[in-house]
Short mmCIF file of C-alpha atoms and ligand atoms in Angstrom, two decimals:
data_model
loop_
_atom_site.label_atom_id
_atom_site.label_comp_id
_atom_site.label_asym_id
_atom_site.label_seq_id
_atom_site.Cartn_x
_atom_site.Cartn_y
_atom_site.Cartn_z
CA UNK A 74 -50.74 -34.56 94.85
CA UNK A 75 -47.42 -36.37 95.16
CA UNK A 76 -44.25 -34.44 94.39
CA UNK A 77 -43.15 -35.47 90.89
CA UNK A 78 -39.42 -36.20 90.93
CA UNK A 79 -37.10 -36.41 87.92
CA UNK A 80 -33.63 -37.96 88.14
CA UNK A 81 -30.85 -36.64 85.90
CA UNK A 82 -27.95 -39.11 85.67
CA UNK A 83 -28.33 -42.72 86.65
CA UNK A 84 -25.15 -43.71 88.51
CA UNK A 85 -24.82 -44.72 92.17
CA UNK A 86 -26.58 -41.60 93.39
CA UNK A 87 -29.30 -41.73 90.73
CA UNK A 88 -30.17 -45.30 91.68
CA UNK A 89 -30.11 -44.26 95.35
CA UNK A 90 -32.63 -41.48 94.64
CA UNK A 91 -34.88 -44.02 92.95
CA UNK A 92 -34.79 -46.12 96.17
CA UNK A 93 -35.39 -43.04 98.33
CA UNK A 94 -38.45 -41.96 96.32
CA UNK A 95 -39.89 -45.44 96.90
CA UNK A 96 -39.62 -44.85 100.67
CA UNK A 97 -41.39 -41.47 100.59
CA UNK A 98 -45.16 -41.76 100.17
CA UNK A 99 -45.50 -38.11 99.15
CA UNK A 100 -43.19 -38.53 96.14
CA UNK A 101 -43.45 -40.24 92.78
CA UNK A 102 -40.78 -40.86 90.17
CA UNK A 103 -41.79 -39.19 86.88
CA UNK A 104 -38.75 -39.83 84.64
CA UNK A 105 -35.05 -40.68 84.54
CA UNK A 106 -32.89 -38.63 82.16
CA UNK A 107 -29.52 -39.91 80.95
CA UNK A 108 -26.75 -39.03 78.52
CA UNK A 109 -26.43 -42.71 77.59
CA UNK A 110 -28.70 -44.62 75.22
CA UNK A 111 -31.94 -45.11 77.21
CA UNK A 112 -32.60 -48.35 75.34
CA UNK A 113 -29.48 -49.86 76.91
CA UNK A 114 -30.57 -48.96 80.44
CA UNK A 115 -32.78 -50.70 82.95
CA UNK A 116 -33.98 -49.05 86.12
CA UNK A 117 -35.58 -50.58 89.19
CA UNK A 118 -39.02 -48.96 88.91
CA UNK A 119 -41.44 -50.43 86.39
CA UNK A 120 -43.32 -48.15 84.00
CA UNK A 121 -41.21 -45.02 84.49
CA UNK A 122 -39.76 -43.53 81.29
CA UNK A 123 -35.98 -43.47 80.83
CA UNK A 124 -35.23 -40.75 78.29
CA UNK A 125 -32.38 -38.84 76.73
CA UNK A 126 -31.18 -35.89 78.78
CA UNK A 127 -31.46 -33.69 75.67
CA UNK A 128 -35.23 -34.32 75.63
CA UNK A 129 -35.70 -32.51 78.96
CA UNK A 130 -38.13 -29.99 77.46
CA UNK A 131 -40.76 -32.75 77.02
CA UNK A 132 -40.90 -33.02 80.82
CA UNK A 133 -41.07 -29.33 81.74
CA UNK A 134 -44.68 -29.66 82.97
CA UNK A 135 -44.41 -33.22 84.31
CA UNK A 136 -41.71 -32.73 86.95
CA UNK A 137 -41.84 -30.65 90.13
CA UNK A 138 -38.20 -31.14 91.18
CA UNK A 139 -35.22 -32.51 89.21
CA UNK A 140 -32.62 -34.25 91.35
CA UNK A 141 -29.30 -33.86 89.56
CA UNK A 142 -27.07 -36.89 90.11
CA UNK A 143 -24.07 -36.09 87.91
CA UNK A 144 -20.53 -35.99 89.27
CA UNK A 145 -19.23 -32.91 91.06
CA UNK A 146 -15.95 -32.67 89.17
CA UNK A 147 -17.20 -32.01 85.64
CA UNK A 148 -20.99 -32.59 85.38
CA UNK A 149 -22.66 -30.41 88.00
CA UNK A 150 -20.83 -27.09 87.32
CA UNK A 151 -22.63 -26.92 83.96
CA UNK A 152 -25.58 -29.27 84.55
CA UNK A 153 -27.04 -27.47 87.58
CA UNK A 154 -27.21 -23.93 86.09
CA UNK A 155 -28.55 -25.38 82.80
CA UNK A 156 -31.37 -27.26 84.54
CA UNK A 157 -32.07 -24.53 87.12
CA UNK A 158 -33.15 -22.24 84.26
CA UNK A 159 -36.02 -24.65 83.47
CA UNK A 160 -36.75 -26.71 86.62
CA UNK A 161 -36.62 -26.60 90.39
CA UNK A 162 -33.45 -28.57 91.16
CA UNK A 163 -31.37 -30.22 93.89
CA UNK A 164 -27.72 -31.22 93.52
CA UNK A 165 -24.99 -32.76 95.70
CA UNK A 166 -22.05 -30.59 94.56
CA UNK A 167 -19.26 -31.46 96.98
CA UNK A 168 -16.17 -29.53 95.84
CA UNK A 169 -16.13 -27.40 99.02
CA UNK A 170 -13.73 -24.71 97.74
CA UNK A 171 -15.87 -24.03 94.67
CA UNK A 172 -19.28 -23.83 96.39
CA UNK A 173 -19.47 -19.98 96.37
CA UNK A 174 -18.75 -19.90 92.62
CA UNK A 175 -21.26 -22.71 91.92
CA UNK A 176 -23.88 -20.99 94.09
CA UNK A 177 -23.52 -17.72 92.12
CA UNK A 178 -23.90 -19.46 88.74
CA UNK A 179 -26.93 -21.50 89.86
CA UNK A 180 -28.54 -18.52 91.60
CA UNK A 181 -28.38 -16.41 88.43
CA UNK A 182 -29.87 -19.21 86.31
CA UNK A 183 -32.62 -20.05 88.81
CA UNK A 184 -33.64 -16.38 89.20
CA UNK A 185 -33.71 -15.90 85.42
CA UNK A 186 -36.06 -18.89 85.11
CA UNK A 187 -38.04 -18.12 88.33
CA UNK A 188 -37.07 -21.48 89.86
CA UNK A 189 -35.70 -22.70 93.19
CA UNK A 190 -32.38 -24.54 93.39
CA UNK A 191 -30.73 -26.19 96.37
CA UNK A 192 -27.03 -27.04 95.93
CA UNK A 193 -24.51 -29.09 97.90
CA UNK A 194 -27.08 -31.31 99.61
CA UNK A 195 -25.85 -34.54 101.17
CA UNK A 196 -23.84 -35.19 104.33
CA UNK A 197 -20.59 -33.32 103.71
CA UNK A 198 -21.39 -30.81 102.49
CA UNK A 199 -24.89 -31.03 103.95
CA UNK A 200 -25.75 -32.55 107.31
CA UNK A 201 -22.18 -32.08 108.61
CA UNK A 202 -22.31 -28.42 107.55
CA UNK A 203 -25.55 -27.94 109.51
CA UNK A 204 -23.98 -29.48 112.58
CA UNK A 205 -20.90 -27.27 112.27
CA UNK A 206 -23.17 -24.21 112.12
CA UNK A 207 -25.41 -25.29 115.02
CA UNK A 208 -22.54 -26.20 117.33
CA UNK A 209 -20.31 -23.21 116.54
CA UNK A 210 -23.27 -20.81 116.97
CA UNK A 211 -24.04 -22.31 120.37
CA UNK A 212 -20.42 -22.70 121.51
CA UNK A 213 -18.60 -19.66 120.09
CA UNK A 214 -15.51 -20.46 122.18
CA UNK A 215 -14.26 -23.77 120.90
CA UNK A 216 -12.98 -25.77 117.97
CA UNK A 217 -14.58 -28.15 115.56
CA UNK A 218 -13.20 -31.35 114.16
CA UNK A 219 -14.45 -33.30 111.14
CA UNK A 220 -13.45 -36.95 110.78
CA UNK A 221 -14.39 -38.97 107.70
CA UNK A 222 -14.64 -42.77 107.51
CA UNK A 223 -14.08 -45.50 107.66
CA UNK A 224 -15.18 -45.20 104.09
CA UNK A 225 -14.40 -45.43 100.41
CA UNK A 226 -13.18 -42.25 98.78
CA UNK A 227 -14.10 -42.40 95.09
CA UNK A 228 -11.76 -39.52 94.22
CA UNK A 229 -8.74 -41.17 95.84
CA UNK A 230 -9.63 -44.55 94.32
CA UNK A 231 -9.78 -42.89 90.87
CA UNK A 232 -6.41 -41.21 91.45
CA UNK A 233 -4.80 -44.61 92.10
CA UNK A 234 -6.45 -46.12 88.99
CA UNK A 235 -4.73 -43.48 86.86
CA UNK A 236 -1.24 -44.75 87.86
CA UNK A 237 0.54 -46.84 85.20
CA UNK A 238 0.28 -50.57 85.93
CA UNK A 239 -2.88 -50.30 88.08
CA UNK A 240 -5.92 -52.25 86.88
CA UNK A 241 -8.31 -51.35 89.70
CA UNK A 242 -8.18 -49.92 93.21
CA UNK A 243 -10.20 -49.06 96.29
CA UNK A 244 -9.13 -46.48 98.88
CA UNK A 245 -10.43 -46.24 102.44
CA UNK A 246 -10.13 -43.15 104.62
CA UNK A 247 -9.87 -44.13 108.29
CA UNK A 248 -10.09 -41.84 111.33
CA UNK A 249 -7.26 -42.33 113.85
CA UNK A 250 -8.77 -43.56 117.15
CA UNK A 251 -6.31 -41.56 119.29
CA UNK A 252 -7.22 -38.35 117.45
CA UNK A 253 -10.95 -39.06 117.85
CA UNK A 254 -10.41 -39.59 121.59
CA UNK A 255 -8.41 -36.35 121.82
CA UNK A 256 -11.16 -34.38 120.02
CA UNK A 257 -13.80 -35.88 122.33
CA UNK A 258 -11.76 -35.14 125.46
CA UNK A 259 -12.69 -31.45 125.60
CA UNK A 260 -9.01 -30.37 125.68
CA UNK A 261 -9.30 -28.68 122.26
CA UNK A 262 -6.07 -30.18 120.87
CA UNK A 263 -4.40 -28.98 117.65
CA UNK A 264 -4.54 -31.96 115.27
CA UNK A 265 -2.67 -32.12 111.99
CA UNK A 266 -4.02 -33.78 108.83
CA UNK A 267 -1.63 -36.71 109.36
CA UNK A 268 -2.76 -37.16 112.97
CA UNK A 269 -6.48 -37.30 112.13
CA UNK A 270 -6.75 -39.82 109.27
CA UNK A 271 -4.88 -42.70 107.67
CA UNK A 272 -5.42 -44.01 104.16
CA UNK A 273 -5.53 -47.68 103.21
CA UNK A 274 -5.33 -48.72 99.56
CA UNK A 275 -6.22 -52.05 97.95
CA UNK A 276 -4.67 -52.30 94.51
CA UNK A 277 -5.05 -54.79 91.66
CA UNK A 278 -1.94 -54.60 89.44
CA UNK A 279 -2.09 -55.18 85.68
CA UNK A 280 -1.01 -58.66 84.58
CA UNK A 281 2.78 -58.91 84.26
CA UNK A 282 3.63 -56.19 86.83
CA UNK A 283 6.60 -57.61 88.80
CA UNK A 284 7.88 -56.86 92.31
CA UNK A 285 9.78 -53.77 91.16
CA UNK A 286 6.68 -52.56 89.33
CA UNK A 287 4.58 -52.98 92.47
CA UNK A 288 7.15 -51.01 94.46
CA UNK A 289 6.96 -48.22 91.84
CA UNK A 290 3.13 -48.18 92.14
CA UNK A 291 3.33 -48.03 95.93
CA UNK A 292 5.88 -45.18 95.78
CA UNK A 293 3.67 -43.29 93.30
CA UNK A 294 0.69 -43.63 95.66
CA UNK A 295 2.29 -42.67 98.97
CA UNK A 296 4.08 -39.63 97.52
CA UNK A 297 1.12 -38.32 95.46
CA UNK A 298 0.67 -34.62 96.39
CA UNK A 299 -2.76 -33.47 97.73
CA UNK A 300 -4.06 -37.06 97.80
CA UNK A 301 -1.65 -39.18 99.90
CA UNK A 302 1.60 -37.32 100.67
CA UNK A 303 0.17 -35.70 103.83
CA UNK A 304 -1.15 -39.00 105.26
CA UNK A 305 0.22 -42.25 106.60
CA UNK A 306 -0.79 -44.53 103.73
CA UNK A 307 -0.65 -48.31 103.49
CA UNK A 308 -0.88 -50.18 100.19
CA UNK A 309 -2.00 -53.80 99.79
CA UNK A 310 -1.83 -55.66 96.49
CA UNK A 311 -4.76 -58.05 96.03
CA UNK A 312 -6.37 -60.04 93.22
CA UNK A 313 -9.30 -58.86 91.13
CA UNK A 314 -11.46 -61.55 92.78
CA UNK A 315 -10.53 -60.30 96.25
CA UNK A 316 -11.39 -56.74 95.26
CA UNK A 317 -14.82 -57.84 94.00
CA UNK A 318 -15.46 -60.09 97.01
CA UNK A 319 -14.27 -57.86 99.85
CA UNK A 320 -14.36 -54.29 98.55
CA UNK A 321 -17.36 -53.84 96.25
CA UNK A 322 -19.50 -51.90 98.75
CA UNK A 323 -19.53 -48.11 99.08
CA UNK A 324 -19.59 -47.62 102.87
CA UNK A 325 -18.78 -44.29 104.49
CA UNK A 326 -19.49 -42.15 107.51
CA UNK A 327 -17.78 -39.84 109.93
CA UNK A 328 -18.06 -37.52 112.88
CA UNK A 329 -18.40 -33.78 113.40
CA UNK A 330 -17.27 -32.78 116.87
CA UNK A 331 -17.45 -29.32 118.46
CA UNK A 332 -15.52 -28.98 121.66
CA UNK A 333 -16.33 -25.75 123.48
CA UNK A 334 -16.26 -23.92 126.78
CA UNK A 335 -19.15 -22.48 128.84
CA UNK A 336 -19.32 -20.47 132.06
CA UNK A 337 -18.14 -17.00 133.20
CA UNK A 338 -14.49 -18.02 133.11
CA UNK A 339 -15.08 -20.62 130.38
CA UNK A 340 -14.37 -23.16 133.11
CA UNK A 341 -16.74 -25.88 131.87
CA UNK A 342 -16.51 -28.09 128.82
CA UNK A 343 -19.25 -28.98 126.36
CA UNK A 344 -18.69 -31.50 123.58
CA UNK A 345 -21.23 -31.90 120.77
CA UNK A 346 -20.95 -34.85 118.41
CA UNK A 347 -22.84 -35.94 115.32
CA UNK A 348 -21.91 -39.20 113.64
CA UNK A 349 -22.88 -41.32 110.64
CA UNK A 350 -22.19 -44.98 109.89
CA UNK A 351 -23.33 -45.81 106.36
CA UNK A 352 -23.35 -49.14 104.55
CA UNK A 353 -24.05 -47.19 101.37
CA UNK A 354 -22.87 -43.62 100.96
CA UNK A 355 -24.87 -42.95 97.74
CA UNK A 356 -28.11 -44.41 99.12
CA UNK A 357 -27.90 -42.30 102.28
CA UNK A 358 -26.90 -39.19 100.33
CA UNK A 359 -29.88 -39.84 98.06
CA UNK A 360 -32.15 -39.86 101.12
CA UNK A 361 -30.90 -36.37 101.96
CA UNK A 362 -31.49 -35.23 98.37
CA UNK A 363 -35.07 -36.53 98.45
CA UNK A 364 -35.84 -34.64 101.67
CA UNK A 365 -34.27 -31.53 100.13
CA UNK A 366 -36.45 -31.97 97.03
CA UNK A 367 -39.49 -31.77 99.33
CA UNK A 368 -38.11 -28.53 100.80
CA UNK A 369 -37.48 -27.10 97.33
CA UNK A 370 -41.04 -27.94 96.32
CA UNK A 371 -42.34 -26.06 99.39
CA UNK A 372 -40.08 -23.05 98.71
CA UNK A 373 -41.43 -22.97 95.14
CA UNK A 374 -45.03 -23.16 96.39
CA UNK A 375 -44.24 -20.22 98.71
CA UNK A 376 -43.11 -18.18 95.69
CA UNK A 377 -39.36 -18.25 96.45
CA UNK A 378 -36.84 -18.11 93.62
CA UNK A 379 -33.04 -18.48 93.48
CA UNK A 380 -30.40 -20.73 94.96
CA UNK A 381 -30.20 -22.07 98.52
CA UNK A 382 -28.05 -24.49 100.49
CA UNK A 383 -29.13 -26.74 103.35
CA UNK A 384 -28.21 -23.88 105.73
CA UNK A 385 -31.20 -21.95 104.35
CA UNK A 386 -33.80 -24.70 104.84
CA UNK A 387 -36.14 -24.64 107.85
CA UNK A 388 -36.03 -28.18 109.31
CA UNK A 389 -39.83 -28.48 109.05
CA UNK A 390 -39.58 -28.08 105.26
CA UNK A 391 -37.63 -31.35 105.06
CA UNK A 392 -40.30 -33.40 106.78
CA UNK A 393 -43.43 -34.94 105.24
CA UNK A 394 -45.24 -34.15 108.51
CA UNK A 395 -47.19 -30.91 108.92
CA UNK A 396 -45.89 -28.35 111.45
CA UNK A 397 -48.56 -29.21 114.06
CA UNK A 398 -47.72 -32.93 113.98
CA UNK A 399 -44.02 -32.13 114.07
CA UNK A 400 -44.47 -29.99 117.21
CA UNK A 401 -46.46 -32.77 118.86
CA UNK A 402 -44.10 -35.62 117.97
CA UNK A 403 -40.63 -34.18 117.54
CA UNK A 404 -40.23 -31.21 119.89
P1 NDP B 519 -21.31 -42.03 89.40
O1 NDP B 519 -19.94 -41.98 88.77
O2 NDP B 519 -21.87 -43.36 89.77
O3 NDP B 519 -22.35 -41.30 88.44
C1 NDP B 519 -22.12 -40.03 87.88
C2 NDP B 519 -22.72 -39.99 86.47
O4 NDP B 519 -21.97 -40.83 85.62
C3 NDP B 519 -24.14 -40.52 86.42
O5 NDP B 519 -25.07 -39.50 86.69
C4 NDP B 519 -24.27 -41.10 85.02
O6 NDP B 519 -24.81 -40.13 84.12
C5 NDP B 519 -22.83 -41.44 84.67
N1 NDP B 519 -22.64 -42.90 84.76
C6 NDP B 519 -22.89 -43.69 85.84
N2 NDP B 519 -22.63 -44.98 85.56
C7 NDP B 519 -22.18 -45.00 84.28
C8 NDP B 519 -21.73 -46.03 83.42
N3 NDP B 519 -21.74 -47.31 83.80
N4 NDP B 519 -21.32 -45.68 82.17
C9 NDP B 519 -21.32 -44.40 81.79
N5 NDP B 519 -21.74 -43.38 82.56
C10 NDP B 519 -22.16 -43.67 83.79
O7 NDP B 519 -21.21 -41.06 90.65
P2 NDP B 519 -22.08 -41.15 92.01
O8 NDP B 519 -23.49 -41.29 91.64
O9 NDP B 519 -21.47 -42.15 92.92
O10 NDP B 519 -21.80 -39.72 92.68
C11 NDP B 519 -22.23 -38.50 92.07
C12 NDP B 519 -21.71 -37.32 92.86
O11 NDP B 519 -22.33 -37.25 94.12
C13 NDP B 519 -20.21 -37.38 93.20
O12 NDP B 519 -19.47 -36.74 92.20
C14 NDP B 519 -20.11 -36.65 94.50
O13 NDP B 519 -19.57 -35.38 94.27
C15 NDP B 519 -21.52 -36.47 94.98
N6 NDP B 519 -21.68 -36.89 96.37
C16 NDP B 519 -21.92 -35.93 97.33
C17 NDP B 519 -22.06 -36.28 98.66
C18 NDP B 519 -22.35 -35.22 99.70
O14 NDP B 519 -22.36 -35.55 100.89
N7 NDP B 519 -22.64 -33.99 99.33
C19 NDP B 519 -21.90 -37.66 99.11
C20 NDP B 519 -21.72 -38.61 98.01
C21 NDP B 519 -21.59 -38.23 96.70
P3 NDP B 519 -25.64 -40.60 82.81
O15 NDP B 519 -26.78 -41.46 83.30
O16 NDP B 519 -26.10 -39.32 82.23
O17 NDP B 519 -24.69 -41.36 81.96
#
């Protein structure tokens, strides 16, 4: 029987999960849950119920895995433990510093409800984390480097939108080519935050903002602590039409590089690199969440309970293929 997937929260990621389920023959979409008025919402799949999130109990027996697509900042810290008490769940929680705290809360809820949860699935955290673990386990003497982009950072774009006089904005994080080359060289250089990435901002000013107002917006951006102050940041003012035409996509990507030494005297160099180039960050992330939902379903069938991250998932659990076929085709 196909794995019955529920989606909680229908934003970019929620819609991406809907697309991912369509590409996985062993999955079926059972329901979409939302905090908005379901009558005002249309989804891509015909015949699938869109229901109020508060009515989750009606679906307790109809869903094998809930994929939680709320935002990391304020939704998932409460949403994931709440749902893990009643369903097997997957989330994409990406506030790295708070993952241990989130894990503990979800683990307690999932154990109390005898369910399986998998948190922080995606690419970073997620696939990049796996590659950091693989490469640093294999090359204990070495350094790792994570580069993000070129891609849109939603958090940084939101931070710009909160500045007075800004109507809309899009922020790109861009890896510095020279830093990438240095990381790939095998020389294990020390690279500062400023050396590794630049930030490029496209800003639509409110009507009536003059030259001095634009300068004030630019100053507010480039000096903003935690977001821009530690980076070389460029700001371009553009029209609303230009923003829609040229910057409406959500591309992203990046590279995880481990540069290490092998040999008795550590005389040889080994460089491991994993890279992603994504037209759509949420659609790709959703693909990871769908594969993780399959793994969660298998853990549940095995009788596991509690919280896991992608570091705890055997690769074979992610695949629709059985272990014998995997050994024949993928090893
Ligand atoms: P969105 O802002 O598009 O959606 C978040 C929630 O907001 C939705 O679940 C939805 O809930 C609500 N929402 C969406 N659109 C509207 C709207 N028009 N009006 C009102 N509410 C709306 O966020 P994303 O889907 O882009 O991203 C979700 C999270 O995924 C991010 O916070 C990020 O942390 C994480 N992520 C993780 C990655 C990783 O590698 N681990 C990579 C990419 C993202 P509802 O339907 O209930 O209203």
